[in-house]
Coordinates of C-alpha atoms in Angstrom, one line a residue:
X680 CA -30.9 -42.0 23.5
X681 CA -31.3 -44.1 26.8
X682 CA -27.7 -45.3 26.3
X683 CA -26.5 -41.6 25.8
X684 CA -28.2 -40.6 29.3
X685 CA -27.2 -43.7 30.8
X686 CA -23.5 -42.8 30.4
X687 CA -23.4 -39.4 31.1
X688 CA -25.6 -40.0 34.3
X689 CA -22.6 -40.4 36.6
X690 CA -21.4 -36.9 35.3
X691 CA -24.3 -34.8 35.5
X692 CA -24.4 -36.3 39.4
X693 CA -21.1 -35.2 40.1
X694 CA -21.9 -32.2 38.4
X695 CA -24.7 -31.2 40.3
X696 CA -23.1 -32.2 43.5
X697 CA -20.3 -29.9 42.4
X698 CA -22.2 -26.9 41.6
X699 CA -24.0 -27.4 44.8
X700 CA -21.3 -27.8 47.3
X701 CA -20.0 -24.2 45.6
X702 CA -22.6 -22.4 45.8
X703 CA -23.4 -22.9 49.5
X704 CA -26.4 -24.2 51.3
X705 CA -29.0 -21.9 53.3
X706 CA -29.7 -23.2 57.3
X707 CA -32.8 -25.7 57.9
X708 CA -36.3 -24.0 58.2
X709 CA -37.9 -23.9 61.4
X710 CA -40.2 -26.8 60.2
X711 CA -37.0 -29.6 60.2
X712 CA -37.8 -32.3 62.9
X713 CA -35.1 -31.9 65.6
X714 CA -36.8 -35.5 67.5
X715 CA -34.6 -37.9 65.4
X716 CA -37.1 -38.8 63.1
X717 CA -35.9 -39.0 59.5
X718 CA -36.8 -34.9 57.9
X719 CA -39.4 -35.1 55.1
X720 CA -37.9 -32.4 53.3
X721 CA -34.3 -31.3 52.8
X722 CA -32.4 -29.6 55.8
X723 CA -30.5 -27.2 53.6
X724 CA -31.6 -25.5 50.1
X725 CA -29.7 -24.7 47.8
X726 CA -28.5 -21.2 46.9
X727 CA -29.8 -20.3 43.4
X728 CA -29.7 -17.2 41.1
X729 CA -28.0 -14.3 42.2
X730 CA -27.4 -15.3 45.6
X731 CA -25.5 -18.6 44.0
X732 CA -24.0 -16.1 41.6
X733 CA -22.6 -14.0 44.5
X734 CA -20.8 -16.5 46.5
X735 CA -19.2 -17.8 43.4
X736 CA -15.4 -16.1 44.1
X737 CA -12.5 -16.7 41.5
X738 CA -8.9 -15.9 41.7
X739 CA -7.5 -12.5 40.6
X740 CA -7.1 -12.8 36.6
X741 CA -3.4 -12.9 35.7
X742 CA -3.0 -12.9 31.5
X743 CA -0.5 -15.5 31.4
X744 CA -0.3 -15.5 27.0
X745 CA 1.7 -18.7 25.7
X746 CA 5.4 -18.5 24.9
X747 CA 6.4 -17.3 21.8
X748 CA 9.6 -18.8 20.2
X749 CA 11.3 -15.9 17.9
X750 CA 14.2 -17.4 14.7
X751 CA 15.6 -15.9 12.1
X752 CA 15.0 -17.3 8.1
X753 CA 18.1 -17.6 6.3
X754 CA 15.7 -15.1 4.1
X755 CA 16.9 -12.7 7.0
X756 CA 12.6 -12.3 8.1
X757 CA 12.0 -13.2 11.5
X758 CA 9.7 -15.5 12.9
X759 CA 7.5 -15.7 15.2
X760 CA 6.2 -19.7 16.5
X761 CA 3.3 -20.5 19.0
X762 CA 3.2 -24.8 19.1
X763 CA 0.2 -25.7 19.9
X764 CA -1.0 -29.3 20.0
X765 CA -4.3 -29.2 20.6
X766 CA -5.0 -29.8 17.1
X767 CA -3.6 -30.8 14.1
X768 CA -3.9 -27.8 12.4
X769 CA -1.2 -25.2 11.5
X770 CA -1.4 -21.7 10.2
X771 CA 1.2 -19.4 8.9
X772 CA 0.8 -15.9 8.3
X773 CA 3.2 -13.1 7.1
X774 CA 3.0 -9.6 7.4
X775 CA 4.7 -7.0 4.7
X776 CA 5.7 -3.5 5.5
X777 CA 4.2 -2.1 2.2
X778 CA 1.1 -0.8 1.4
X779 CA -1.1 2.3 -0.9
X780 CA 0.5 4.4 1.3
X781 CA 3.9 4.0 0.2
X782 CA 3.1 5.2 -3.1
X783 CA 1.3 8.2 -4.9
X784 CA -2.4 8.2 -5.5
X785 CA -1.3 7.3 -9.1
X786 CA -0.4 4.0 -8.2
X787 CA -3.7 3.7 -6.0
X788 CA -5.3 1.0 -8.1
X789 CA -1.9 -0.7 -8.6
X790 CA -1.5 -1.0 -5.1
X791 CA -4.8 -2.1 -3.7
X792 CA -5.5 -4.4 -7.0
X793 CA -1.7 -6.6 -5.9
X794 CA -2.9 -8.1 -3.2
X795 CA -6.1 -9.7 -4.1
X796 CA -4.5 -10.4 -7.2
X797 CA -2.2 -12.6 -5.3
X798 CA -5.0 -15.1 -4.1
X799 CA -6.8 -15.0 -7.9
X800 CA -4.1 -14.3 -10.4
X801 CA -2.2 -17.0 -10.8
X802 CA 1.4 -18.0 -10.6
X803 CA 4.4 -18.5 -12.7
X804 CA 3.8 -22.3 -13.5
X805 CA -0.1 -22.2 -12.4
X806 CA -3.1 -20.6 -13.9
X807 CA -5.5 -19.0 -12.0
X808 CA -8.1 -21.9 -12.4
X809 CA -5.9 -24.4 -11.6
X810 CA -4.6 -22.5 -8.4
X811 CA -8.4 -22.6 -7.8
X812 CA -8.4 -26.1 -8.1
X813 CA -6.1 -26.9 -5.5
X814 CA -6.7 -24.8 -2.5
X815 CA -10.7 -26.0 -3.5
X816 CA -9.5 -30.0 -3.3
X817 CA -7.3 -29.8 -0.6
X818 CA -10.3 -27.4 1.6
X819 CA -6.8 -24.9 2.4
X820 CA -7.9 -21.5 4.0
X821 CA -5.6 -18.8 2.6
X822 CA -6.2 -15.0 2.4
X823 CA -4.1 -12.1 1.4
X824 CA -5.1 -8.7 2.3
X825 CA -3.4 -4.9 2.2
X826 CA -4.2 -1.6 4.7
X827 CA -3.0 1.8 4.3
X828 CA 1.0 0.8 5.0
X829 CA 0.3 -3.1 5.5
X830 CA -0.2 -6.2 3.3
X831 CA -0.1 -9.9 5.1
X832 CA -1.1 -12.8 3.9
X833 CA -1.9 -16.6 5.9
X834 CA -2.5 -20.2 4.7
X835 CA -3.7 -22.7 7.3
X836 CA -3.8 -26.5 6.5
X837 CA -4.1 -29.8 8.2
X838 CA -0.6 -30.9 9.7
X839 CA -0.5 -33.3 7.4
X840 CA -0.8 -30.9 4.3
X841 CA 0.9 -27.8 5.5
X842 CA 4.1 -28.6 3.4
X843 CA 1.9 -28.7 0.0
X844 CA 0.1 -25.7 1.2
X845 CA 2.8 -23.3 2.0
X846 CA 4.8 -24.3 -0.9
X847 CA 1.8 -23.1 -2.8
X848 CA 1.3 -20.0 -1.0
X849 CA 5.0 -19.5 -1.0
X850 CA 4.8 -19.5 -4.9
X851 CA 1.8 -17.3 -5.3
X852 CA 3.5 -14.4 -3.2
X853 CA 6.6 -14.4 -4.8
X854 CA 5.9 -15.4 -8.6
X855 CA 2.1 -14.1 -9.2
X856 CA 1.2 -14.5 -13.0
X857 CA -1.4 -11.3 -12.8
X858 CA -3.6 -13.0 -15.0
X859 CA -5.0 -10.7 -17.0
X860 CA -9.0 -11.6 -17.0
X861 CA -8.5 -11.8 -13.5
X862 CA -7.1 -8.0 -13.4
X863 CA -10.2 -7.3 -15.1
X864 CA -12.7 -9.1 -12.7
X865 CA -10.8 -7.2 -9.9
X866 CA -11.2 -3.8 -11.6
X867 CA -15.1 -4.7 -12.8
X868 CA -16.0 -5.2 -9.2
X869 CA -13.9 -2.1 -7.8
X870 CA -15.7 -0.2 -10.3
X871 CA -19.2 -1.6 -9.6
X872 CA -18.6 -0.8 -5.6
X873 CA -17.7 2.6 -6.2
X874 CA -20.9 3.2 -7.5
X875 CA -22.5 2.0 -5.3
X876 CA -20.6 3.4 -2.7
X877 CA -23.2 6.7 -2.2
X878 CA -25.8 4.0 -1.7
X879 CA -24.8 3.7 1.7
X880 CA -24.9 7.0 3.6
X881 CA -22.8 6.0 6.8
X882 CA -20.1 4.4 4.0
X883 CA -20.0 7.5 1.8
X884 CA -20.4 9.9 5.5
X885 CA -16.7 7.7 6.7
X886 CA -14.6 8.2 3.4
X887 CA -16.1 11.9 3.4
X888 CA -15.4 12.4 7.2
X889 CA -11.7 11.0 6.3
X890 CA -10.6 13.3 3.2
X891 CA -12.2 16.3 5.5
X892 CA -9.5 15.7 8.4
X893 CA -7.0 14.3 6.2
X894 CA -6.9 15.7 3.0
X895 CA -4.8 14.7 0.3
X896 CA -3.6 12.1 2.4
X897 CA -3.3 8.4 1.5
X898 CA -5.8 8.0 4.9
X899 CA -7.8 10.5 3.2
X900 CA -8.4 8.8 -0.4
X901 CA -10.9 7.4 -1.6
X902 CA -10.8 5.1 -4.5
X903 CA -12.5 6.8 -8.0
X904 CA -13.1 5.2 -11.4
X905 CA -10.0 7.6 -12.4
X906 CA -7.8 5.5 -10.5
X907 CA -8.9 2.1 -12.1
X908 CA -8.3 3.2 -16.1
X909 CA -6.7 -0.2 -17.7
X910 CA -3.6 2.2 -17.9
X911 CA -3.6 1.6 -13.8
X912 CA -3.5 -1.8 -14.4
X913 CA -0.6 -3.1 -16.3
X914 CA 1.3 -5.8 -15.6
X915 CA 4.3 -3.9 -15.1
X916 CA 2.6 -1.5 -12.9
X917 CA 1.7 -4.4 -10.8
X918 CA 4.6 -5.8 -10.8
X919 CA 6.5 -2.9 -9.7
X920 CA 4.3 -2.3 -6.5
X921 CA 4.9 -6.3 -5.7
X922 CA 8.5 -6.0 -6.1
X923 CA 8.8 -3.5 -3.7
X924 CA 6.6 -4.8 -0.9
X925 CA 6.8 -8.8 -1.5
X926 CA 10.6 -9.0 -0.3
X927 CA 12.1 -10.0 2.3
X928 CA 13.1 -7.2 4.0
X929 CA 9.6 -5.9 4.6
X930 CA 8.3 -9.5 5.5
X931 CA 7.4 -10.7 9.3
X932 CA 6.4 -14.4 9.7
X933 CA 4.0 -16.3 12.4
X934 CA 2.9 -19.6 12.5
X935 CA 1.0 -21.5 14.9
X936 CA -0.2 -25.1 15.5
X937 CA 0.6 -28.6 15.6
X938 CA 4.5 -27.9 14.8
X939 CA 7.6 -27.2 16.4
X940 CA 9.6 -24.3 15.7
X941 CA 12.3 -26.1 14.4
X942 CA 9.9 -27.9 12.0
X943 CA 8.5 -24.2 10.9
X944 CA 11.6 -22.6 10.0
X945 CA 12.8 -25.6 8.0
X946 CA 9.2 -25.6 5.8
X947 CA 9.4 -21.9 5.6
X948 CA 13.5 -22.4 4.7
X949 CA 13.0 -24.6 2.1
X950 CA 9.4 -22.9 0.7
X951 CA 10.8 -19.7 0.5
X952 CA 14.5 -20.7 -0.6
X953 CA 16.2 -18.3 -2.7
X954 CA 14.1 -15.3 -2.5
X955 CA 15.4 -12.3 -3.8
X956 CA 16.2 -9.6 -1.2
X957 CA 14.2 -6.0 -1.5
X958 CA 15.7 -3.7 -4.2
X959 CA 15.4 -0.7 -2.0
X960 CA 14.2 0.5 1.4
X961 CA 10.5 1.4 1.4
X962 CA 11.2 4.8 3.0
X963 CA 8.3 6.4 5.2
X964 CA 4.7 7.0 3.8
X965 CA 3.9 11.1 4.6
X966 CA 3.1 12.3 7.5
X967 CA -0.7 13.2 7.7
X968 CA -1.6 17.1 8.7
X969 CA -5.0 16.6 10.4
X970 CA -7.7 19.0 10.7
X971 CA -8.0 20.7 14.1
X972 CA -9.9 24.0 12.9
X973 CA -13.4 24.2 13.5
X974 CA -16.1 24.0 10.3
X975 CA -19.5 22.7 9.5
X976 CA -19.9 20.6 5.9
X977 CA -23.1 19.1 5.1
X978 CA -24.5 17.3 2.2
X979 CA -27.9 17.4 1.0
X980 CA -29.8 13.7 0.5
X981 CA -33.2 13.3 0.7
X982 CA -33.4 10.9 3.4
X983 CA -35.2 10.3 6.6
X984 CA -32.0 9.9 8.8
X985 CA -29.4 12.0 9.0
X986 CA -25.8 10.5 9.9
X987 CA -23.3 13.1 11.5
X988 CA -19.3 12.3 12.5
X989 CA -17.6 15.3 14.3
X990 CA -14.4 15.0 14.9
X991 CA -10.5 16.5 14.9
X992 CA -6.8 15.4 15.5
X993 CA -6.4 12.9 18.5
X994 CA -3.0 14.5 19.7
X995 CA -2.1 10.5 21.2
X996 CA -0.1 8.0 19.5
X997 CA 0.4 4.4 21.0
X998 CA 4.2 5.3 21.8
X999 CA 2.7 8.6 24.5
X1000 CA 2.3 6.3 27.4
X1001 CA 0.9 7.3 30.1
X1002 CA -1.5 9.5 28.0
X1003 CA -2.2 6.4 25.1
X1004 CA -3.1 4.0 28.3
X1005 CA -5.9 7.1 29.6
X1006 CA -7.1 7.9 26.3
X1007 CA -8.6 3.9 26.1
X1008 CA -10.3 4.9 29.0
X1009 CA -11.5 7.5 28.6
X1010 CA -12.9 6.4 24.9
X1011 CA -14.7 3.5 26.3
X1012 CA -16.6 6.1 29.1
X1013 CA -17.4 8.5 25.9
X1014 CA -18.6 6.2 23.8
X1015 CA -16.2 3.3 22.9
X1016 CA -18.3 0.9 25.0
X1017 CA -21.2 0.4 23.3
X1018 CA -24.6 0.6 25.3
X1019 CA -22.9 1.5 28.5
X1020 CA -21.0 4.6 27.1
X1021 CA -22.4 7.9 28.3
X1022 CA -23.2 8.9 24.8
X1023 CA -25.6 5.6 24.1
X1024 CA -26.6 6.1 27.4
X1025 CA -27.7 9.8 26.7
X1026 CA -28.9 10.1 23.1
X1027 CA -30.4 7.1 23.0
X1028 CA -31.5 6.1 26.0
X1029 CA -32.5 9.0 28.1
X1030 CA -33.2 11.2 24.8
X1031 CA -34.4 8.6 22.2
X1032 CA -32.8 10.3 19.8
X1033 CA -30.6 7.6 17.8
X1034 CA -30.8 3.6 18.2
X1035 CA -26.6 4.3 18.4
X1036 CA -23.8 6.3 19.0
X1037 CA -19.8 6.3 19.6
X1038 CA -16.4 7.3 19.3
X1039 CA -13.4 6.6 17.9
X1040 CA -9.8 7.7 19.0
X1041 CA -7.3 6.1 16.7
X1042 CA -3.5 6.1 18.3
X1043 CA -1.0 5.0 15.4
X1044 CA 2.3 4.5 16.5
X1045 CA 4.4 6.8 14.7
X1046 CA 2.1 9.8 14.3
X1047 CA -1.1 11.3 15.4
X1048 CA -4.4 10.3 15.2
X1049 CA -8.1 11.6 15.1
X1050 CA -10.9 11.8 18.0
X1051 CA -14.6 11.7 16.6
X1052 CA -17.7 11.0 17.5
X1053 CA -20.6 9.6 15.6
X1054 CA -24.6 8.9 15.3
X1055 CA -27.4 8.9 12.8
X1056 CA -30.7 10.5 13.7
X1057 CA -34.1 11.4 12.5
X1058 CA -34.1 14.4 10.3
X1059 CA -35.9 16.7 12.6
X1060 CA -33.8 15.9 15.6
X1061 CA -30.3 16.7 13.3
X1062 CA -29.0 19.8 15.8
X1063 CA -30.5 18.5 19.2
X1064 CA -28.4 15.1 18.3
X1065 CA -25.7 17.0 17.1
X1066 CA -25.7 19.4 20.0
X1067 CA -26.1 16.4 22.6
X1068 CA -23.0 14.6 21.5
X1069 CA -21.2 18.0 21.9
X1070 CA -22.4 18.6 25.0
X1071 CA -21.4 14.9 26.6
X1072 CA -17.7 15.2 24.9
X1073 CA -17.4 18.2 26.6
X1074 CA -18.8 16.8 29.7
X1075 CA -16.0 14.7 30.6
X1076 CA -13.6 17.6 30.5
X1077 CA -15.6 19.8 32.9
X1078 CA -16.1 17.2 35.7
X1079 CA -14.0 14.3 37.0
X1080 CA -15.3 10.8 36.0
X1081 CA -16.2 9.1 39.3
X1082 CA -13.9 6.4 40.7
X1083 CA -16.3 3.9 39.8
X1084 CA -16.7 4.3 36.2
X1085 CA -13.4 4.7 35.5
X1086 CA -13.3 1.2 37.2
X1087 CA -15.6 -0.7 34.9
X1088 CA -14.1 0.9 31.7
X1089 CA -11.0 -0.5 33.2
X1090 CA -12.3 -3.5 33.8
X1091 CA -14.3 -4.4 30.5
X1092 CA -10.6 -3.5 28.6
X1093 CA -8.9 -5.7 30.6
X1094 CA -11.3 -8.5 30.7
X1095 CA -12.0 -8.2 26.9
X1096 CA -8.5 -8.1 25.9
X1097 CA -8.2 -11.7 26.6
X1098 CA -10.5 -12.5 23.6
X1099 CA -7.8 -11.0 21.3
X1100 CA -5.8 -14.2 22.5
X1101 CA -8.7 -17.1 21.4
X1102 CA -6.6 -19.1 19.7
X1103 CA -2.9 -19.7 19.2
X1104 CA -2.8 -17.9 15.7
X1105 CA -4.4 -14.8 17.1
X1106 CA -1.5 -14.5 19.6
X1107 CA 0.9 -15.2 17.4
X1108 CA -0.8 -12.0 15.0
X1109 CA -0.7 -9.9 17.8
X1110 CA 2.9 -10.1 18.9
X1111 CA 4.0 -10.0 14.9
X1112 CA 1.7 -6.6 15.0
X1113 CA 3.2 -5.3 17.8
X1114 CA 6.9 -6.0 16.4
X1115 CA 6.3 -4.5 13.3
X1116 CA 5.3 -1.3 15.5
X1117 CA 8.5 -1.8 17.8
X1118 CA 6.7 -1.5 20.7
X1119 CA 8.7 -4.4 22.5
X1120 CA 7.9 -8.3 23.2
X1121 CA 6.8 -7.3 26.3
X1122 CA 4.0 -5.2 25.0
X1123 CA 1.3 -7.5 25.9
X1124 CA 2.0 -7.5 29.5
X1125 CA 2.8 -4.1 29.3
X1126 CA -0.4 -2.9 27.6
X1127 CA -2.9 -4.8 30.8
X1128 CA -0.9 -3.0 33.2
X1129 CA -0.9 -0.1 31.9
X1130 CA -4.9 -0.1 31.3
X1131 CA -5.0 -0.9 35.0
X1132 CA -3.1 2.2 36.1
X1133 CA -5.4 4.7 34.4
X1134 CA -7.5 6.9 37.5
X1135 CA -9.9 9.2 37.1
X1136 CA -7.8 12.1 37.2
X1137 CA -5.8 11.0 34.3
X1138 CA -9.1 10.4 32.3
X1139 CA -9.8 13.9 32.4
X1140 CA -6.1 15.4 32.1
X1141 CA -6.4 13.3 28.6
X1142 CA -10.2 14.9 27.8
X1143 CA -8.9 18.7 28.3
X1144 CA -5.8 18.3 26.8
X1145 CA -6.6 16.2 23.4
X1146 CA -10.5 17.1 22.9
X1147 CA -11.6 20.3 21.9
X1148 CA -15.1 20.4 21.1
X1149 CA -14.7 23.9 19.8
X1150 CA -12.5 22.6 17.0
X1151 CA -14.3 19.9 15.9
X1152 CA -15.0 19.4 12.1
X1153 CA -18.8 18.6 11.7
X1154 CA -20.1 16.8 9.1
X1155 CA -23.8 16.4 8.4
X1156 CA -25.7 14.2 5.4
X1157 CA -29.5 14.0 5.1
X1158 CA -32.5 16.8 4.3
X1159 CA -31.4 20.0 5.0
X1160 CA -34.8 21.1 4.5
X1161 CA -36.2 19.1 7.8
X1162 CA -33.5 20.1 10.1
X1163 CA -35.0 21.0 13.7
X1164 CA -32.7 24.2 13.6
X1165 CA -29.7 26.1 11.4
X1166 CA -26.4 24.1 11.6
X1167 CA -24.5 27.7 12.3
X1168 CA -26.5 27.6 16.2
X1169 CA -23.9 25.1 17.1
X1170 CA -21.7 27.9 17.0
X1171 CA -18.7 26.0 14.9
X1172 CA -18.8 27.8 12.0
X1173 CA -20.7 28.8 8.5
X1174 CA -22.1 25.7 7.0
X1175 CA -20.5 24.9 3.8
X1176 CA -22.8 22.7 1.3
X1177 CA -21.1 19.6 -0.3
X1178 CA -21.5 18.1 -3.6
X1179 CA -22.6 14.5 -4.1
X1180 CA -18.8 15.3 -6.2
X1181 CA -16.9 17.1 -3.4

């Protein structure tokens, strides 16, 4: 230990010397000597706490993200390449245009069961266990994954075995064996989770809240034991859904690390050689119709909290500009903030009526969204909670936010966005997102000064013209019989009662 101190000794000094010299000093006291004679105490203090804290200044941020290299594959894919030396690690990623939502709800199973089936399935020349094997030895990370019209997939390895592991992953997404005990693990534990799935009432509340605004929507479904029949299952239903999404055509690639892009193009080149090109275009998935007509649903559980979501069409996608950069806003004042939202702020701590609370305004790129707001509450508080989170949406439409709120919502987007950017990787995910959505290679930069354009008056143009209390679909779980007051009082319609089945 005394050698460990003895070393760093000469850096904690210049440390401290550091941290005093920026934080200022404060003048003598009116004790100092002033007849020559040495001072028994210091002339100057230190600053300390918040008065070090406030003479602390630091220059303007600037989000300077690290050059991304863009190449073709002689696949056709693009690619995407951040090198990074800092260490000898690499990570490559790919992202497929493809997902349940390219399909009907009778290939649900099929097309949620490919993609883990990648990872646990096996491969042409591999079984599953001895796939297993490998990525266990060699300590590889890999993960495959699939959204509503997205799959991706990423490996990451030392430098030194990131050939071995590519070539691996490279096989398992283009030759998967589908193994079929495997298949049957994968629907066991699909089965098991949708039973439990009314175990959890904010769970079951979200994929109720979703079919509600979406309907028969692929945003709207909800996985049931009738889509995961062994007839669901086949191989050559599984196969069909990865031929159509597992091509090249659909395929973005990323990689980041300890390699140059000429070194990552030549790996993926030769990994990927000779992979067939997409039968057919994926098309579009449907355009969703979402709910903007008022209605009250509610679902009888004997519990002692009650979890409520309200909520109806957002009206914004990311590709409305001016409108997409105000509605960030003015979902972080609502609730999109966390404990410094007006509605956290409000129900819980003014009111004491919920631990939490929020909102959610999704903005996909090619079509629109939803707004909603959320909280669970004590059974005998349901309409005062649900009346209160009324009342602050519609709040921000009636008054102008003040400059200075606007300011710190502004602020905390723009100063959190940099954590999307951690690492190398993350950047790299980002800017393949963001080209898969065509919104540009400038989008990052774009994106922080847009955010910092946003003014009060545009926060509550994008309130009055995109929320509508008044229309919002309520929906309500927990004991109707210890409700504080009739559901119908909030004036949005006739509640209807829900089945644990409906």
């Amino acid at each position: 230990m005394r050698g460990l101190v003895g070393r760093s000794a000469p850096a904690l000094v210049a440390l401290a010397l550091t941290f005093t010299a920026a934080c200022g000093t404060t003048p003598a006291g009116p004790g100092a000597p002033d007849d020559g004679r040495p001072p028994t105490r210091p002339a100057t203090r230190p600053l300390i706490g918040r008065a070090a804290i406030d003479r602390i200044s630091f220059p303007p941020l600037r989000f300077n993200p690290p050059p991304t290299e863009r190449r073709t594959l002689a696949s056709g894919a693009p690619v995407l390449v951040v090198e990074d030396r800092t260490l000898p690690l690499v990570e490559v990623m790919v992202r497929f245009k493809g997902g349940p939502s390219y399909f009907g709800r009778e290939r649900l199973g099929a097309a949620s069961a490919a993609s883990a089936l990648l990872r646990s399935g096996g491969t042409r020349s591999l079984p599953a266990d001895s796939v297993d094997a490998l990525i266990d030895f060699h300590a590889w990370r890999m993960g495959f994954g699939v959204g509503g019209t997205t799959s991706f997939a990423t490996v990451g390895a030392l430098r030194r075995d990131v050939a071995g592991a590519v070539h691996l992953w490279a096989e398992m997404l283009r030759e998967p064996r589908f193994d079929r005990e495997r298949v049957e693990v994968w629907r066991g534990r699909e089965l098991e989770s949708v039973q439990r799935r009314r175990d959890d009432p904010n769970f079951d509340a979200v994929t109720r809240f979703n079919r509600l605004l979406y309907g028969d929507h692929p945003v709207g479904w909800v996985m049931e034991p009738a889509d995961l029949e062994p007839a669901d299952l086949t191989r050559e239903r599984l196969s069909a859904v990865h031929a159509a999404v597992y091509c090249p055509g659909n395929a973005t690639f990323g990689v980041a690390g300890d390699i140059s892009a000429d070194s990552a193009v030549a790996l993926l080149d030769e990994a990927f050689a000779g992979w067939a090109p997409c039968a057919a275009p994926l098309g579009e998935p449907p355009t969703p119709d979402v709910r903007s007509t008022p209605g009250v649903f509610v679902l009888h559980r004997p519990l002692s909290q009650t979890t409520i979501y309200m909520g109806h069409g957002g009206g914004v996608s990311r590709a409305d500009g001016d409108d997409y950069f105000a509605s960030r806003i003015a979902n972080s004042i609502l609730g999109g903030s966390g404990l410094s939202s007006r509605l956290v702020r409000t129900v819980r701590t003014e009111l004491g009526l919920a631990y939490g609370a929020g909102t959610v305004w999704t903005t996909p790129r090619d079509h629109e969204g939803a707004f909603a707001a959320f909280t669970q509450t004590r059974a005998d508080a349901t309409v005062a909670a649900a009346r209160t989170v009324l009342g602050v949406v519609d709040g921000l439409r009636d008054a102008r936010p003040g400059d200075a709120e606007v300011r710190r919502a502004i602020d905390e987007i723009a100063n959190g966005f940099v954590f999307n950017f951690s690492s190398s990787a993350r950047v790299v995910a980002r800017r393949m997102l963001y080209e898969a959505e065509g919104l540009g290679p400038d989008w990052l930069e774009r994106y922080v000064e847009g955010i910092q354009r946003v003014n009060a008056r545009d926060v509550q143009r994008v309130a009055r013209t995109h929320i509508h209390p008044s229309r919002m679909t309520l929906l309500v779980i927990g004991d109707t019989t210890a409700f504080d007051a009739p559901l119908r009082s909030l004036g949005l319609g006739e509640p209807v009662l829900l089945s644990d089945d409906g």
